[in-house]
Short mmCIF file of C-alpha atoms in Angstrom, two decimals:
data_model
loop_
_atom_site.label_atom_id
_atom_site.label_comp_id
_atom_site.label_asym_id
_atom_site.label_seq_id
_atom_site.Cartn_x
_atom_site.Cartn_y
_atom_site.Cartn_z
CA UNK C 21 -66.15 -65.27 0.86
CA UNK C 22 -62.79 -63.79 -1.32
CA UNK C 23 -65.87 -61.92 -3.95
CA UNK C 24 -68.03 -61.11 -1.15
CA UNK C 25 -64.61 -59.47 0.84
CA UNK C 26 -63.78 -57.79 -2.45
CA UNK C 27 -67.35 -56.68 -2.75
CA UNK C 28 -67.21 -55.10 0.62
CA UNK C 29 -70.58 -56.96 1.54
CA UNK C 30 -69.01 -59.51 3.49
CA UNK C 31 -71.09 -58.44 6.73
CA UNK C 32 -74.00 -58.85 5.15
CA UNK C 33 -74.15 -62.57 5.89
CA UNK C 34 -73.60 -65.77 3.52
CA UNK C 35 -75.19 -69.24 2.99
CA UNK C 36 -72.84 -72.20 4.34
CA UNK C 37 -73.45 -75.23 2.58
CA UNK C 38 -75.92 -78.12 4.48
CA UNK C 39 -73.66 -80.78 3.65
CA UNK C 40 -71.03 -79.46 6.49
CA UNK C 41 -70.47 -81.17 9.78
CA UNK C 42 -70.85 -80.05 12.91
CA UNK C 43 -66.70 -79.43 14.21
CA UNK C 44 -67.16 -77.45 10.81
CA UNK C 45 -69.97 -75.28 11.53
CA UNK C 46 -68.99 -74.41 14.61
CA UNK C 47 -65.62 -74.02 13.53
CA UNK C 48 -66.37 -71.37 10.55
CA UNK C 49 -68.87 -69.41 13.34
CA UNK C 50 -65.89 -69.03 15.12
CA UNK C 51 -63.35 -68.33 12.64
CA UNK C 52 -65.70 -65.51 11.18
CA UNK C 53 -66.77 -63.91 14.33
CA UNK C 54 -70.60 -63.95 13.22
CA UNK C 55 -72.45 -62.38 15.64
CA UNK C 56 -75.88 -63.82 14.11
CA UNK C 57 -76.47 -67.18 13.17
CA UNK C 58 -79.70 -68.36 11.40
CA UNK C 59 -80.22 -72.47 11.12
CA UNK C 60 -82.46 -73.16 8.63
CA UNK C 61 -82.74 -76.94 8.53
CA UNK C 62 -81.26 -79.89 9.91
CA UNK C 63 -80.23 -80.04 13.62
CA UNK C 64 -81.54 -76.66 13.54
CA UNK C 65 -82.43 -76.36 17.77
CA UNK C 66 -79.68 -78.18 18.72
CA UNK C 67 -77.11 -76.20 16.88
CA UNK C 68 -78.70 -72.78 17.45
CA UNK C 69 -79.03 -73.66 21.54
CA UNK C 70 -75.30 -74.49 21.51
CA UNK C 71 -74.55 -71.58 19.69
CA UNK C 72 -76.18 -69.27 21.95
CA UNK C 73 -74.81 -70.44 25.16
CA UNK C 74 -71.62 -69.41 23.27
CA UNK C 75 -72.37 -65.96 23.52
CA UNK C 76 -73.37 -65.81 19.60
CA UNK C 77 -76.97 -64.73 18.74
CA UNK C 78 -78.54 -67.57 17.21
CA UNK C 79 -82.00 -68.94 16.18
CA UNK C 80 -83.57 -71.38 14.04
CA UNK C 81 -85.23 -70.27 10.68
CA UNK C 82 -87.78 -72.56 9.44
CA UNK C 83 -87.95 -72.48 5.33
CA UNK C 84 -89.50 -75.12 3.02
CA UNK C 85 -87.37 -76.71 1.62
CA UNK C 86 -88.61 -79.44 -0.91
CA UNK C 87 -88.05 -83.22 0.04
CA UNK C 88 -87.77 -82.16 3.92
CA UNK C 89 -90.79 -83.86 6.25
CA UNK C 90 -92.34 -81.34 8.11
CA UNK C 91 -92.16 -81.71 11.96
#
């Protein structure tokens, strides 16, 4: 985030790491104001659901990603 600040392209969104848990997500959401949120795998309903009836616009973004079972 410290480059991205620096780089004045911190509103421009950045990739959070899938290995985070959930307290964590929703903690960083919080803690950086986002007013988008895109979930691209995992819980990715769930979290994007919760996150919206937070106020914060939020939807799941389905990508390939390889070694993931499709639905």
């Amino acid at each position: 985030m410290r480059g991205n600040r620096r780089r004045r392209g911190f509103d421009r969104g950045f990739v959070l790491s899938d290995h985070a848990d959930w307290p964590d997500l929703l903690r960083t959401v919080k803690d950086t104001r986002a007013q988008r949120v895109l979930v691209t795998h995992g819980y990715m309903e769930p979290l994007a659901r919760y996150l919206r009836e937070q106020g914060v616009d939020a939807a799941p973004l389905a990508t390939p990603f390889e070694g993931e079972a499709e639905d």
